[in-house]
Tab-separated table of C-alpha atoms (C1' of nucleotides) in Angstrom:
chain	number	residue	atom	x	y	z
A	17	MET	CA	-41.965	-7.299	48.108
A	18	THR	CA	-44.303	-9.876	49.430
A	19	GLU	CA	-47.106	-7.976	51.124
A	20	THR	CA	-49.143	-4.899	50.408
A	21	ILE	CA	-50.979	-2.383	52.524
A	22	ARG	CA	-53.764	-0.536	50.777
A	23	LEU	CA	-53.662	2.944	52.262
A	24	ALA	CA	-57.051	4.266	53.186
A	25	GLU	CA	-58.277	7.725	52.326
A	26	CYS	CA	-57.464	8.810	55.877
A	27	GLU	CA	-53.934	7.389	55.752
A	28	PRO	CA	-52.058	9.652	53.362
A	29	LEU	CA	-48.377	8.832	52.975
A	30	ASP	CA	-45.486	10.355	51.066
A	31	LEU	CA	-42.849	7.685	51.565
A	32	ASP	CA	-40.103	9.576	49.749
A	33	ALA	CA	-40.571	12.670	51.864
A	34	THR	CA	-40.854	10.619	55.042
A	35	LEU	CA	-37.726	8.523	54.603
A	36	GLY	CA	-35.670	11.079	52.712
A	37	CYS	CA	-36.141	14.122	54.912
A	38	GLY	CA	-33.308	13.354	57.297
A	39	GLN	CA	-35.215	12.394	60.435
A	40	ALA	CA	-33.951	8.779	60.366
A	41	PHE	CA	-30.493	7.923	59.130
A	42	ARG	CA	-30.493	4.332	57.927
A	43	TRP	CA	-32.760	4.556	54.909
A	44	GLN	CA	-31.390	4.285	51.414
A	45	ARG	CA	-33.164	4.491	48.153
A	46	ALA	CA	-32.530	1.436	45.982
A	47	GLY	CA	-34.095	2.090	42.608
A	48	ASP	CA	-37.799	2.585	43.155
A	49	ARG	CA	-37.790	1.385	46.730
A	50	TRP	CA	-36.359	2.115	50.127
A	51	GLU	CA	-34.218	-0.174	52.241
A	52	GLY	CA	-33.485	0.385	55.874
A	53	VAL	CA	-33.060	-1.174	59.267
A	54	VAL	CA	-35.523	-0.591	62.062
A	55	ASP	CA	-35.222	-2.283	65.422
A	56	GLY	CA	-33.266	-5.244	64.065
A	57	ARG	CA	-35.394	-5.761	60.993
A	58	PHE	CA	-34.275	-5.209	57.424
A	59	LEU	CA	-37.229	-3.437	55.847
A	60	ARG	CA	-37.960	-2.862	52.201
A	61	LEU	CA	-40.717	-0.463	51.254
A	62	ARG	CA	-42.138	0.703	47.966
A	63	GLN	CA	-45.020	3.038	47.428
A	64	GLU	CA	-47.217	2.971	44.379
A	65	GLY	CA	-49.975	5.488	44.849
A	66	ASN	CA	-52.144	4.219	47.669
A	67	LEU	CA	-50.358	0.871	47.690
A	68	LEU	CA	-47.515	0.316	50.119
A	69	HIS	CA	-45.517	-2.823	49.394
A	70	TYR	CA	-43.394	-4.080	52.216
A	71	ALA	CA	-41.107	-6.907	53.286
A	72	GLY	CA	-38.985	-7.660	56.299
A	73	ALA	CA	-41.577	-7.152	59.008
A	74	GLY	CA	-45.231	-7.639	59.703
A	75	GLU	CA	-47.965	-5.235	58.762
A	76	SER	CA	-48.500	-3.995	62.301
A	77	PHE	CA	-44.794	-3.199	62.653
A	78	VAL	CA	-44.786	-1.215	59.412
A	79	ARG	CA	-47.983	0.595	60.330
A	80	HIS	CA	-46.644	1.501	63.734
A	81	TYR	CA	-43.265	2.713	62.426
A	82	LEU	CA	-44.921	4.942	59.847
A	83	ALA	CA	-47.575	6.068	62.334
A	84	LEU	CA	-50.379	5.128	59.950
A	85	ASP	CA	-52.728	5.065	62.942
A	86	LEU	CA	-52.328	8.810	63.421
A	87	ASP	CA	-55.339	11.025	62.777
A	88	PHE	CA	-53.366	12.664	60.027
A	89	ASP	CA	-55.741	15.344	58.833
A	90	HIS	CA	-56.443	16.339	62.415
A	91	VAL	CA	-52.705	16.754	63.004
A	92	LEU	CA	-52.101	18.751	59.834
A	93	GLY	CA	-55.239	20.772	60.428
A	94	SER	CA	-53.923	21.803	63.820
A	95	ILE	CA	-50.665	23.210	62.414
A	96	ASP	CA	-52.203	24.784	59.317
A	97	ARG	CA	-52.101	28.270	60.801
A	98	ASP	CA	-50.571	30.539	58.173
A	99	PRO	CA	-49.646	30.764	54.479
A	100	VAL	CA	-46.065	29.589	54.986
A	101	MET	CA	-47.192	26.458	56.755
A	102	ARG	CA	-49.968	25.968	54.227
A	103	THR	CA	-47.439	25.954	51.411
A	104	ALA	CA	-45.217	23.466	53.217
A	105	ILE	CA	-48.190	21.183	53.817
A	106	GLU	CA	-49.234	21.348	50.184
A	107	ARG	CA	-45.733	20.498	48.970
A	108	CYS	CA	-45.026	17.675	51.406
A	109	TYR	CA	-48.483	16.301	52.155
A	110	GLY	CA	-48.108	12.749	53.452
A	111	LEU	CA	-44.780	13.377	55.163
A	112	ARG	CA	-44.850	11.654	58.526
A	113	VAL	CA	-42.784	11.580	61.673
A	114	VAL	CA	-41.642	7.976	62.047
A	115	ARG	CA	-41.337	6.215	65.402
A	116	GLN	CA	-37.674	5.493	65.951
A	117	PRO	CA	-36.174	3.210	68.584
A	118	PHE	CA	-35.061	5.226	71.607
A	119	PHE	CA	-31.400	4.262	71.974
A	120	GLU	CA	-30.666	4.426	68.243
A	121	CYS	CA	-32.297	7.809	68.007
A	122	LEU	CA	-30.399	9.106	71.022
A	123	LEU	CA	-26.993	8.068	69.700
A	124	SER	CA	-27.840	9.204	66.184
A	125	TYR	CA	-28.622	12.724	67.353
A	126	LEU	CA	-25.595	12.726	69.632
A	127	CYS	CA	-23.663	12.037	66.416
A	128	ALA	CA	-25.575	14.823	64.674
A	129	THR	CA	-24.263	17.756	66.667
A	130	ASN	CA	-22.326	20.330	64.736
A	131	THR	CA	-22.436	18.394	61.510
A	132	ASN	CA	-24.626	17.661	58.513
A	133	ILE	CA	-26.908	14.818	57.521
A	134	PRO	CA	-24.594	12.848	55.202
A	135	ALA	CA	-21.914	12.780	57.904
A	136	VAL	CA	-24.418	11.497	60.465
A	137	ARG	CA	-25.472	8.736	58.121
A	138	ARG	CA	-21.875	7.612	57.733
A	139	ARG	CA	-21.396	7.557	61.495
A	140	VAL	CA	-24.557	5.566	62.073
A	141	GLU	CA	-23.618	3.126	59.315
A	142	ALA	CA	-20.118	2.729	60.743
A	143	LEU	CA	-21.455	2.046	64.241
A	144	SER	CA	-23.909	-0.496	62.859
A	145	GLY	CA	-21.287	-2.192	60.697
A	146	GLN	CA	-18.839	-2.452	63.584
A	147	TYR	CA	-21.067	-3.261	66.515
A	148	GLY	CA	-24.498	-4.196	65.206
A	149	GLU	CA	-25.900	-7.713	64.982
A	150	PRO	CA	-26.199	-9.541	61.676
A	151	ILE	CA	-29.705	-9.790	60.297
A	152	ALA	CA	-30.987	-12.899	58.531
A	153	ASN	CA	-31.399	-12.506	54.759
A	154	ALA	CA	-30.011	-8.976	54.846
A	155	GLY	CA	-26.541	-9.507	53.398
A	156	GLN	CA	-23.965	-7.395	55.180
A	157	THR	CA	-26.566	-5.119	56.703
A	158	ARG	CA	-26.533	-5.080	60.485
A	159	SER	CA	-28.816	-3.757	63.154
A	160	PHE	CA	-28.041	-0.594	65.055
A	161	PRO	CA	-26.067	-1.765	68.106
A	162	SER	CA	-27.608	-2.086	71.527
A	163	PRO	CA	-25.932	-0.465	74.545
A	164	GLU	CA	-24.625	-3.921	75.457
A	165	SER	CA	-23.028	-4.394	72.041
A	166	LEU	CA	-21.273	-1.074	72.434
A	167	GLN	CA	-19.778	-1.834	75.853
A	168	ASP	CA	-16.566	-3.041	74.254
A	169	ALA	CA	-16.127	0.015	72.055
A	170	SER	CA	-13.418	2.325	73.373
A	171	GLU	CA	-13.444	6.042	72.754
A	172	ALA	CA	-10.771	5.469	70.111
A	173	ASP	CA	-12.919	2.798	68.472
A	174	LEU	CA	-15.784	5.265	68.331
A	175	ARG	CA	-13.483	7.852	66.792
A	176	ASP	CA	-12.742	5.289	64.116
A	177	CYS	CA	-16.439	5.384	63.346
A	178	ARG	CA	-15.853	9.070	62.485
A	179	LEU	CA	-17.496	10.447	65.575
A	180	GLY	CA	-14.612	12.829	66.165
A	181	TYR	CA	-14.757	14.653	69.484
A	182	ARG	CA	-18.264	13.237	69.969
A	183	ALA	CA	-16.659	9.857	70.701
A	184	ARG	CA	-16.006	10.939	74.284
A	185	TYR	CA	-19.645	11.939	74.788
A	186	ALA	CA	-20.915	8.787	73.109
A	187	ARG	CA	-18.707	6.623	75.319
A	188	ALA	CA	-19.952	8.408	78.430
A	189	ALA	CA	-23.601	8.176	77.317
A	190	ILE	CA	-23.234	4.434	76.680
A	191	ASP	CA	-21.731	4.103	80.162
A	192	ARG	CA	-24.859	5.669	81.612
A	193	PHE	CA	-26.951	2.976	79.991
A	194	ARG	CA	-24.704	0.353	81.542
A	195	ASP	CA	-24.466	1.922	84.993
A	196	ASP	CA	-27.952	3.350	85.264
A	197	GLY	CA	-29.949	1.187	82.880
A	198	PRO	CA	-33.272	1.150	84.748
A	199	ARG	CA	-33.277	4.922	85.021
A	200	MET	CA	-32.513	5.281	81.307
A	201	ALA	CA	-35.283	2.812	80.514
A	202	GLU	CA	-37.757	5.028	82.341
A	203	ILE	CA	-37.242	7.979	80.044
A	204	PRO	CA	-39.726	6.910	77.354
A	205	SER	CA	-42.528	6.769	79.896
A	206	LEU	CA	-41.872	10.187	81.426
A	207	SER	CA	-43.617	13.444	80.687
A	208	HIS	CA	-42.214	15.709	77.990
A	209	ASP	CA	-40.555	18.088	80.455
A	210	GLU	CA	-39.143	15.430	82.727
A	211	ALA	CA	-37.825	13.335	79.823
A	212	ARG	CA	-36.243	16.453	78.363
A	213	ARG	CA	-34.437	17.221	81.612
A	214	ARG	CA	-33.090	13.678	81.796
A	215	LEU	CA	-31.957	13.740	78.174
A	216	ILE	CA	-30.165	17.047	78.516
A	217	ALA	CA	-28.376	15.663	81.562
A	218	LEU	CA	-26.716	13.075	79.308
A	219	PRO	CA	-23.257	13.899	77.967
A	220	GLY	CA	-23.328	15.203	74.400
A	221	ILE	CA	-27.087	15.801	74.471
A	222	GLY	CA	-28.125	19.440	74.544
A	223	PRO	CA	-31.488	21.105	73.982
A	224	LYS	CA	-31.595	20.472	70.250
A	225	ALA	CA	-30.653	16.793	70.365
A	226	ALA	CA	-33.038	16.281	73.292
A	227	ASP	CA	-35.891	17.824	71.335
A	228	CYS	CA	-35.131	15.549	68.379
A	229	VAL	CA	-35.263	12.463	70.608
A	230	LEU	CA	-38.518	13.648	72.195
A	231	LEU	CA	-40.078	14.063	68.770
A	232	TYR	CA	-38.605	11.191	66.745
A	233	ALA	CA	-38.413	8.470	69.377
A	234	LEU	CA	-40.561	9.330	72.374
A	235	GLY	CA	-43.753	10.374	70.640
A	236	HIS	CA	-43.858	13.903	72.021
A	237	LEU	CA	-45.287	15.510	68.921
A	238	ASP	CA	-45.272	18.897	70.623
A	239	ALA	CA	-41.452	18.957	70.697
A	240	PHE	CA	-39.968	21.598	68.406
A	241	PRO	CA	-36.256	21.130	67.683
A	242	VAL	CA	-34.540	24.250	66.376
A	243	ASP	CA	-31.516	23.707	64.193
A	244	VAL	CA	-29.854	26.417	62.112
A	245	TRP	CA	-32.301	25.825	59.265
A	246	ILE	CA	-35.377	26.205	61.406
A	247	HIS	CA	-33.752	29.221	62.981
A	248	ARG	CA	-33.283	30.809	59.543
A	249	ILE	CA	-36.843	30.031	58.523
A	250	LEU	CA	-38.279	31.456	61.733
A	251	ARG	CA	-36.141	34.542	61.335
A	252	ARG	CA	-37.250	35.063	57.791
A	253	HIS	CA	-40.946	34.268	58.014
A	254	TYR	CA	-41.976	34.552	61.651
A	255	LEU	CA	-39.536	36.229	64.017
A	256	PRO	CA	-37.336	38.817	62.280
A	257	GLU	CA	-36.423	40.130	65.714
A	258	LEU	CA	-34.356	36.999	66.319
A	259	GLY	CA	-31.668	38.835	64.414
A	260	ASP	CA	-28.765	37.023	62.847
A	261	SER	CA	-26.591	36.373	65.837
A	262	PRO	CA	-25.808	32.765	66.656
A	263	LEU	CA	-28.298	30.539	68.411
A	264	SER	CA	-27.491	31.108	72.087
A	265	PRO	CA	-29.355	29.134	74.761
A	266	SER	CA	-31.782	31.983	75.360
A	267	ARG	CA	-32.394	32.416	71.646
A	268	TYR	CA	-32.882	28.681	71.299
A	269	GLU	CA	-35.479	28.765	74.033
A	270	ALA	CA	-37.239	31.726	72.463
A	271	ALA	CA	-37.416	30.004	69.075
A	272	ARG	CA	-38.604	26.761	70.609
A	273	ALA	CA	-41.250	28.485	72.701
A	274	PHE	CA	-42.498	30.370	69.672
A	275	GLY	CA	-42.817	27.204	67.611
A	276	ARG	CA	-44.658	25.379	70.361
A	277	SER	CA	-47.089	28.158	71.088
A	278	ARG	CA	-47.813	28.934	67.464
A	279	PHE	CA	-48.277	25.385	66.238
A	280	GLY	CA	-49.555	23.765	69.410
A	281	GLN	CA	-49.712	20.122	70.382
A	282	HIS	CA	-48.358	18.943	67.029
A	283	ALA	CA	-45.635	21.561	66.676
A	284	GLY	CA	-43.151	18.810	65.862
A	285	TYR	CA	-45.033	18.105	62.637
A	286	ALA	CA	-44.799	21.778	61.769
A	287	GLN	CA	-41.052	21.629	62.380
A	288	VAL	CA	-40.642	18.641	60.070
A	289	TYR	CA	-42.650	20.289	57.296
A	290	LEU	CA	-40.699	23.527	57.586
A	291	PHE	CA	-37.406	21.644	57.635
A	292	SER	CA	-38.327	19.749	54.498
A	293	MET	CA	-38.921	23.064	52.761
A	294	ARG	CA	-35.692	24.589	54.046
A	295	ALA	CA	-34.116	25.188	50.657
A	296	ARG	CA	-37.123	27.172	49.446
A	297	LEU	CA	-37.987	28.869	52.707
A	298	SER	CA	-34.575	30.113	53.716
A	299	HIS	CA	-32.980	31.432	50.531
A	300	GLU	CA	-31.277	34.411	52.048
A	301	MET	CA	-27.744	34.268	50.804
A	302	GLY	CA	-27.076	31.397	48.483
A	303	GLU	CA	-27.058	28.838	51.244
A	304	THR	CA	-26.789	25.324	49.982
A	305	ASP	CA	-28.524	22.403	51.551
A	306	ALA	CA	-26.067	20.186	53.299
A	307	GLY	CA	-28.457	17.331	53.598
B	20	DT	C1'	-26.660	34.912	83.162
B	21	DA	C1'	-24.529	35.339	78.638
B	22	DT	C1'	-20.587	35.034	75.293
B	23	DC	C1'	-17.198	32.767	73.101
B	24	DA	C1'	-13.469	29.509	71.730
B	25	DT	C1'	-13.011	24.785	71.052
B	26	DC	C1'	-13.957	20.162	69.353
B	27	DC	C1'	-13.936	17.031	64.280
B	28	DT	C1'	-15.411	15.622	59.764
B	29	DC	C1'	-16.772	16.678	55.478
B	30	DT	C1'	-17.833	19.723	51.496
B	31	DT	C1'	-16.891	23.535	48.675
B	32	DG	C1'	-14.165	26.712	46.342
B	33	DA	C1'	-9.737	28.606	45.274
C	5	DA	C1'	-4.153	17.835	43.005
C	6	DT	C1'	-3.919	20.267	47.376
C	7	DC	C1'	-5.409	23.081	50.807
C	8	DA	C1'	-7.980	26.883	53.251
C	9	DA	C1'	-12.483	28.242	54.571
C	10	DG	C1'	-16.749	27.298	56.335
C	11	DA	C1'	-20.880	24.625	58.219
C	12	DG	C1'	-22.793	22.649	62.083
C	13	DG	C1'	-24.321	21.959	68.426
C	14	DA	C1'	-22.544	20.940	73.084
C	15	DT	C1'	-19.343	22.152	76.427
C	16	DG	C1'	-16.738	24.721	79.705
C	17	DA	C1'	-14.123	28.769	80.619
DNA sequence: TATCATCCTCTTGA
DNA sequence: ATCAAGAGGATGA
């Protein structure tokens, strides 16, 4: 660790919660620090109270990735609307939504359908190991591959990276980046609704994955992804009328709309805080946390 | 328009 | 040790 950021009073951070909550898949705890790859850089981070030690990138890169510029108390204040949320905020205060690279985030959440967090991590690591670029002074660690680096990967190759039936969708999505690159590159600059439509139009990307990309990569903090955990929590604490039938498209939309209207322009932060409390907030029938 | 079976990998429990 | 059951979203019938 070569450099240090002294976190100001208005820049609260809980690094463990932020990197360990399952929003980004390449972080690993190594003793008292975290190691991960972001946008081709091998980052090492360690938090010691209000000191954030870092190496592998410049201060502005680290600040931007961790969204230290965010008006944090304003954001949390805006979602602090009920006792459940208040508890989540108290337990995870300093948890932040990081700013992930678009393509990596898209493929990661394509790999995250119908599966759990550890499996996604293995897929992302396999893709990086096979097709990513080496990084100076990072040992065997490689970057997450670009669309260009993945052009040579066949569907079978992607299956070898444990994608399973998702390999076909991943291959087709990568093809879109090759064949329609400029249009894909527009997505980050579009409005929430328009970007969402374009994302859902991609093979293997449905409403949930699209909402994750909107929130974790495109900066739409009002996105509210609903996975089974959020669905359980909403059912238990907010919307008992959701019942316990599976999450159909209409039910998904109802849950999403509820989250967005209740928590407002930073609903995505509410989602992340609720998700981080999933074990405590959803104990209905001995469910175990898969991630 | 809404359900429902299918896809695959991994974990858990028998 | 081996294997069946189950978890988890997108798709297409």
